[in-house]
PDB file of N, CA and C in Angstrom:
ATOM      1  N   UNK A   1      61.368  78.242  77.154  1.00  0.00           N
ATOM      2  CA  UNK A   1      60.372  77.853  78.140  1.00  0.00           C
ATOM      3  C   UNK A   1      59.889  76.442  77.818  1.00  0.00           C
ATOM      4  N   UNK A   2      59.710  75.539  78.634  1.00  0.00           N
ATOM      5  CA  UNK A   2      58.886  74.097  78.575  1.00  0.00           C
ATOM      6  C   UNK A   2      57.533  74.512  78.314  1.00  0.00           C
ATOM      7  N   UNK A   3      57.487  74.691  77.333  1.00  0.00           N
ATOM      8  CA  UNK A   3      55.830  74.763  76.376  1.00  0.00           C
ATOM      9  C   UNK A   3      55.126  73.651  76.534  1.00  0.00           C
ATOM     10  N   UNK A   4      55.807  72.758  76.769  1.00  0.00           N
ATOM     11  CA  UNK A   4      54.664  71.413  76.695  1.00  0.00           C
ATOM     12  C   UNK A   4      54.355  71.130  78.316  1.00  0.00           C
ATOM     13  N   UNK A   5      55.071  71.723  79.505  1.00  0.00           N
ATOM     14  CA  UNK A   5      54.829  71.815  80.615  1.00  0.00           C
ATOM     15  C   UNK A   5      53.707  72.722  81.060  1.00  0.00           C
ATOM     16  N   UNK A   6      54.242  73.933  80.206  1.00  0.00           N
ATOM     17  CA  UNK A   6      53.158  75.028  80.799  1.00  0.00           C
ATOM     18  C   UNK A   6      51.705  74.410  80.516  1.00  0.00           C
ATOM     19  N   UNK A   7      51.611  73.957  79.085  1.00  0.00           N
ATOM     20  CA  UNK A   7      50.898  73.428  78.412  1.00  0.00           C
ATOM     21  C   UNK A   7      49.773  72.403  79.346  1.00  0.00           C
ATOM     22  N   UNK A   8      50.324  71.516  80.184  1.00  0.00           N
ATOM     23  CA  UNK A   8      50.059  70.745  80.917  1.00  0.00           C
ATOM     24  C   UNK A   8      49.705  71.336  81.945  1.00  0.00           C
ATOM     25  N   UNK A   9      50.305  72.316  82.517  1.00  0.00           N
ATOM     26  CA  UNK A   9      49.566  72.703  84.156  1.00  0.00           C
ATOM     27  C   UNK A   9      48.489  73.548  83.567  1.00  0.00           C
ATOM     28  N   UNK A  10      48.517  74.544  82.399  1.00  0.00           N
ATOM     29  CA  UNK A  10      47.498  74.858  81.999  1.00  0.00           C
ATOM     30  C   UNK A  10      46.229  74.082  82.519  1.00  0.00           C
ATOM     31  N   UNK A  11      46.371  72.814  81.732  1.00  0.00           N
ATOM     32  CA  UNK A  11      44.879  71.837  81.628  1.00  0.00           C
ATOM     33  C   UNK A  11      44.599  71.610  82.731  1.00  0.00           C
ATOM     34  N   UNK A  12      45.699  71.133  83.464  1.00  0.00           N
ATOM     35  CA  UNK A  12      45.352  70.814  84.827  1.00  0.00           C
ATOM     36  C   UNK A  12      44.783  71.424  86.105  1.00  0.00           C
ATOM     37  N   UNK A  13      45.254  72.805  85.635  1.00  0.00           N
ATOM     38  CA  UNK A  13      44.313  73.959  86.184  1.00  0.00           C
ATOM     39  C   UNK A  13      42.831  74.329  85.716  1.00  0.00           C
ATOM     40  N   UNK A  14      43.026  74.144  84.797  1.00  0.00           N
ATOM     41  CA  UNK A  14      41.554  73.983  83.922  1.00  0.00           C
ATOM     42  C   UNK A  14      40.552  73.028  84.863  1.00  0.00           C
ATOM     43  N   UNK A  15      40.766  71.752  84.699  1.00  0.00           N
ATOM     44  CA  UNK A  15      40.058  70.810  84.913  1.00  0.00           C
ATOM     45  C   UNK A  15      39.969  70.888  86.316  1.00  0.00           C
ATOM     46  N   UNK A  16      41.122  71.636  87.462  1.00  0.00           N
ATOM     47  CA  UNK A  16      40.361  71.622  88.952  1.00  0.00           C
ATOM     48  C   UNK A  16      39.942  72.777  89.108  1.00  0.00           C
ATOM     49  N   UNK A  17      40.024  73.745  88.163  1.00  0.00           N
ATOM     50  CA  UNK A  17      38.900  74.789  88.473  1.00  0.00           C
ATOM     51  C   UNK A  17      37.297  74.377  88.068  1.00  0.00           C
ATOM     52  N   UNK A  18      37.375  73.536  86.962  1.00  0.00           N
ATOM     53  CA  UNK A  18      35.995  72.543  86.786  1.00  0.00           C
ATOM     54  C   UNK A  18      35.273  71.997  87.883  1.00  0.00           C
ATOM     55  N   UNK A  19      36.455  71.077  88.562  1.00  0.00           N
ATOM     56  CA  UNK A  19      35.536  70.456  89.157  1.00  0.00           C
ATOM     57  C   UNK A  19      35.362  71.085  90.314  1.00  0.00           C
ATOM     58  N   UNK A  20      36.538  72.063  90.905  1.00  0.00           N
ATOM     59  CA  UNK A  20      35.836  73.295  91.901  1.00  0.00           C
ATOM     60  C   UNK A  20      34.390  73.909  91.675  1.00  0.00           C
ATOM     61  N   UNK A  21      34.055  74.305  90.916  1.00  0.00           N
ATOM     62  CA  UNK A  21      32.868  75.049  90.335  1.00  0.00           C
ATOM     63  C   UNK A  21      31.519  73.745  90.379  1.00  0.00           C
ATOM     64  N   UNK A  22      31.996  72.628  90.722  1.00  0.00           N
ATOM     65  CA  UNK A  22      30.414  71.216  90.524  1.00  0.00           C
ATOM     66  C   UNK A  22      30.839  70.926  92.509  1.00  0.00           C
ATOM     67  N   UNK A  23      32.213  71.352  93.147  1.00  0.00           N
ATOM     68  CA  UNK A  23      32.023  70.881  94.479  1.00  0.00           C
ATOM     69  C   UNK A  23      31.068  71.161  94.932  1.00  0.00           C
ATOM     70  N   UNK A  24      30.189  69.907  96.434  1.00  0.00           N
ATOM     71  CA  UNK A  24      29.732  69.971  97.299  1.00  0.00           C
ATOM     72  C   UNK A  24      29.821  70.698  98.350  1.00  0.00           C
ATOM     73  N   UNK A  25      31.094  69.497  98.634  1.00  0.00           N
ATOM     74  CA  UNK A  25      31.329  69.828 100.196  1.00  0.00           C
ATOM     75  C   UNK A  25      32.238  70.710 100.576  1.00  0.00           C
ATOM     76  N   UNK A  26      32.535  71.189 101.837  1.00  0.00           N
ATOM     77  CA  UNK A  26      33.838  71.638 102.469  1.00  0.00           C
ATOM     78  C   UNK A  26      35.197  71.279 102.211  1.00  0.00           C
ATOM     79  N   UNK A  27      34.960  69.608 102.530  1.00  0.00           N
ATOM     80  CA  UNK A  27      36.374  69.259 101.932  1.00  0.00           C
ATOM     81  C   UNK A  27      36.801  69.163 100.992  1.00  0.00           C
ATOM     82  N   UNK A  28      36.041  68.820 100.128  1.00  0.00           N
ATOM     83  CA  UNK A  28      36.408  69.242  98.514  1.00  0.00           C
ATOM     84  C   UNK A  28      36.769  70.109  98.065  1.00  0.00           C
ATOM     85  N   UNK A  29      36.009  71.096  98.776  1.00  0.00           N
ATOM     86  CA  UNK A  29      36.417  72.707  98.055  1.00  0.00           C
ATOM     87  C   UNK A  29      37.495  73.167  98.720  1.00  0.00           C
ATOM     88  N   UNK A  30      38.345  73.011  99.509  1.00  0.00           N
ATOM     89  CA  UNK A  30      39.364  73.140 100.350  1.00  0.00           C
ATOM     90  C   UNK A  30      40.621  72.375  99.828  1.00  0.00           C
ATOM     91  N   UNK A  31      40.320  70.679  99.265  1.00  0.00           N
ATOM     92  CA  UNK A  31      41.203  69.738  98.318  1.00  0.00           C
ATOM     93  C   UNK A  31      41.488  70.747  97.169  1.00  0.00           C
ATOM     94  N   UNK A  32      40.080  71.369  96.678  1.00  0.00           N
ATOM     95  CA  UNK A  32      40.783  71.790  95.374  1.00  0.00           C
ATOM     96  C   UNK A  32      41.474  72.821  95.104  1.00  0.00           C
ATOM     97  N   UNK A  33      41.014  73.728  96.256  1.00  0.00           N
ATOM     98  CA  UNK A  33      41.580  74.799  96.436  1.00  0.00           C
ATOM     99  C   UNK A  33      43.172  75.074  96.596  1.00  0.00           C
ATOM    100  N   UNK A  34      43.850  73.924  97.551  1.00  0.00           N
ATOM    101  CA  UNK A  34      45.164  73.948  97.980  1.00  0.00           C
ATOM    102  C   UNK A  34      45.201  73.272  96.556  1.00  0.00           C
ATOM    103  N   UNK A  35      44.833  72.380  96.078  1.00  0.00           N
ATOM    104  CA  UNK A  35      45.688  71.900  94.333  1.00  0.00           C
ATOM    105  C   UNK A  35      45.590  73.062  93.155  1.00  0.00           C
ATOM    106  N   UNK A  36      44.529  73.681  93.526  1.00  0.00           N
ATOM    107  CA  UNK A  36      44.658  75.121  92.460  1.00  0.00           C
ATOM    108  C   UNK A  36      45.826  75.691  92.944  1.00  0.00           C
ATOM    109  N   UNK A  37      46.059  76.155  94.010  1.00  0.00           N
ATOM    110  CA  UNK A  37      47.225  77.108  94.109  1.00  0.00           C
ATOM    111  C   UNK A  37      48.019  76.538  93.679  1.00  0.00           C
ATOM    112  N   UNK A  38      48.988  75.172  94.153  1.00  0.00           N
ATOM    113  CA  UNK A  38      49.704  74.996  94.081  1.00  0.00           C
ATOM    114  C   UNK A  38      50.350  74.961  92.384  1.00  0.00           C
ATOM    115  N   UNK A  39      49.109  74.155  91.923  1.00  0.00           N
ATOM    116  CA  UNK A  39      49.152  74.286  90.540  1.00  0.00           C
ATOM    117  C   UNK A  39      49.483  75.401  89.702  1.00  0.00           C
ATOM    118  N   UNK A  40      48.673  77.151  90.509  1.00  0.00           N
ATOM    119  CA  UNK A  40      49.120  78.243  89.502  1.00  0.00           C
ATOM    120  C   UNK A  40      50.828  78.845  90.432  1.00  0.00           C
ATOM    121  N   UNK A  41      51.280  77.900  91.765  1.00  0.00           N
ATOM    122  CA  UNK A  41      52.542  78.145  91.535  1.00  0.00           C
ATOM    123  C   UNK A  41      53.448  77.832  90.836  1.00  0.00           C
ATOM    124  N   UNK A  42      53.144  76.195  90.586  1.00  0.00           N
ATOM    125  CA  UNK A  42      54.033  75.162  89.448  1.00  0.00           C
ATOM    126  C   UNK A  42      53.731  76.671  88.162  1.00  0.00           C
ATOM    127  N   UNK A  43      52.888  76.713  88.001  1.00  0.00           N
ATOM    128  CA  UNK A  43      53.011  77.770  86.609  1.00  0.00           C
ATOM    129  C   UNK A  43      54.019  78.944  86.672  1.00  0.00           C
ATOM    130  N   UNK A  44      53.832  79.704  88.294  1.00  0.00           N
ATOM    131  CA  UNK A  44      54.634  80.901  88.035  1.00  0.00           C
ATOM    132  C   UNK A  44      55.719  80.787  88.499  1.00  0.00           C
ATOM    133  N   UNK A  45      56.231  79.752  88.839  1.00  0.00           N
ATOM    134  CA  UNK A  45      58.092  79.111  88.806  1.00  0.00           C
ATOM    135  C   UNK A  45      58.270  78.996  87.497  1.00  0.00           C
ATOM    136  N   UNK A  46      57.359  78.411  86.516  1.00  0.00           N
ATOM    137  CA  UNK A  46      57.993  77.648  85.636  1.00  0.00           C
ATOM    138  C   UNK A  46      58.654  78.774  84.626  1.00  0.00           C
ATOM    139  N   UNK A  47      57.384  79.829  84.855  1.00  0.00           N
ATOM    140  CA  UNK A  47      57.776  81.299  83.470  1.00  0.00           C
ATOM    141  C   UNK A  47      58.393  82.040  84.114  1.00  0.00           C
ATOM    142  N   UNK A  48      58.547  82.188  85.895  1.00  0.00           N
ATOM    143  CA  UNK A  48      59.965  82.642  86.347  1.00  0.00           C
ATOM    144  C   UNK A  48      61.677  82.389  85.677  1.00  0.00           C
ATOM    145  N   UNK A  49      61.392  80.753  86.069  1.00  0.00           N
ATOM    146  CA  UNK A  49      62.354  80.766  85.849  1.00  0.00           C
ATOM    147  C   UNK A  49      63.301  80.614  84.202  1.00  0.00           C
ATOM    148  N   UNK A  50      61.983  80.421  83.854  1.00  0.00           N
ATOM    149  CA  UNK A  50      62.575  80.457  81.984  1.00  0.00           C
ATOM    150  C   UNK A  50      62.943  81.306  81.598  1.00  0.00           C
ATOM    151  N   UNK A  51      62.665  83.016  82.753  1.00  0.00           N
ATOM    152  CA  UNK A  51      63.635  84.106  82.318  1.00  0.00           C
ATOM    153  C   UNK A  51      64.544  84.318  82.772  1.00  0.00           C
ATOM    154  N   UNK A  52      65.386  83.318  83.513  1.00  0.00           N
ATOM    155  CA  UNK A  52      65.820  83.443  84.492  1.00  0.00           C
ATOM    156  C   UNK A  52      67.523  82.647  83.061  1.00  0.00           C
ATOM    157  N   UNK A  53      68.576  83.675  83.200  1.00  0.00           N
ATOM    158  CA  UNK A  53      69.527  83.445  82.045  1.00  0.00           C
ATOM    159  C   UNK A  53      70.266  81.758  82.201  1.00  0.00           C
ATOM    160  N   UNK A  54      70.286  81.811  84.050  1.00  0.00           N
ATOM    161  CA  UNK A  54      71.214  80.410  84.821  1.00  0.00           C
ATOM    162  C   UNK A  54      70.319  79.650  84.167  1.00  0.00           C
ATOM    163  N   UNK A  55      68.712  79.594  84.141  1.00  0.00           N
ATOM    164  CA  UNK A  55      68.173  78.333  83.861  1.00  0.00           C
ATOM    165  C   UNK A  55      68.082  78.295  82.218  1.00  0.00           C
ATOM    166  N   UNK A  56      68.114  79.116  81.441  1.00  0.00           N
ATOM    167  CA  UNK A  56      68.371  78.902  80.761  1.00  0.00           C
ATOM    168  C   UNK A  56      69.820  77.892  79.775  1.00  0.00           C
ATOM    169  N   UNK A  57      70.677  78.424  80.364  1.00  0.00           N
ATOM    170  CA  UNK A  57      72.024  77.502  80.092  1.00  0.00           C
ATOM    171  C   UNK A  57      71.509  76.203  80.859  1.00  0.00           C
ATOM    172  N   UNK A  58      71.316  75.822  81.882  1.00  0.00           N
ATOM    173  CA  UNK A  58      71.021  74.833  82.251  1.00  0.00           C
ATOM    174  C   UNK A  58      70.203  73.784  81.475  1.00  0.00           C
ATOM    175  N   UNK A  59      69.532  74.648  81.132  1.00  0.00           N
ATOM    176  CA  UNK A  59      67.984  73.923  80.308  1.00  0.00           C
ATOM    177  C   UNK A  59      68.702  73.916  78.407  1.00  0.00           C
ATOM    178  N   UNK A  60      69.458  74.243  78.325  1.00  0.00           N
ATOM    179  CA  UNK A  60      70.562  73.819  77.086  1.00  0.00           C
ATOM    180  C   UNK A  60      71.622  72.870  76.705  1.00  0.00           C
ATOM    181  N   UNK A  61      72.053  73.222  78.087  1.00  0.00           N
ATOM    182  CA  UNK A  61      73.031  72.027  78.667  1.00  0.00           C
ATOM    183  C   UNK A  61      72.184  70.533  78.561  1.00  0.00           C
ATOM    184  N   UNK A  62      71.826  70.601  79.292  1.00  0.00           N
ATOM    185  CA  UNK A  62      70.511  69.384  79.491  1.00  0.00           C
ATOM    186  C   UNK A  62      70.260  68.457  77.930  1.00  0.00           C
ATOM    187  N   UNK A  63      69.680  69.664  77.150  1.00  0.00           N
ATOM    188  CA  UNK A  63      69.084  68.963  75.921  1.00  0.00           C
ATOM    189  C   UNK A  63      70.421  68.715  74.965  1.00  0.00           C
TER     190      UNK A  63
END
């Protein structure tokens, strides 16, 4: 698995659930909202597909 990826959307989810929780307005909370999701999808592709055997060889091949 890209540990240092997960690692990263981790925070990054972190920090717009932060600043979700200090939003104002409508649109903000709507900005952050579509970047949260998207963000905990980047996450559940990423540990999808790291079990995934094809991406594995791939992700071997690679390095």
């Amino acid at each position: 698995m890209k540990t240092l990826e997960l690692m990263e959307l981790n925070t990054q989810l972190r920090r717009l659930t932060s600043e979700r929780a200090e939003a104002t307005n409508k649109r903000e909370l709507k900005r952050l909202d579509n970047s949260i999701a998207v963000t905990q999808r980047d996450i559940q592709s990423l540990v999808t597909n790291s079990r995934n055997p094809m991406y594995q060889l791939k992700s071997a091949l690679a390095s």
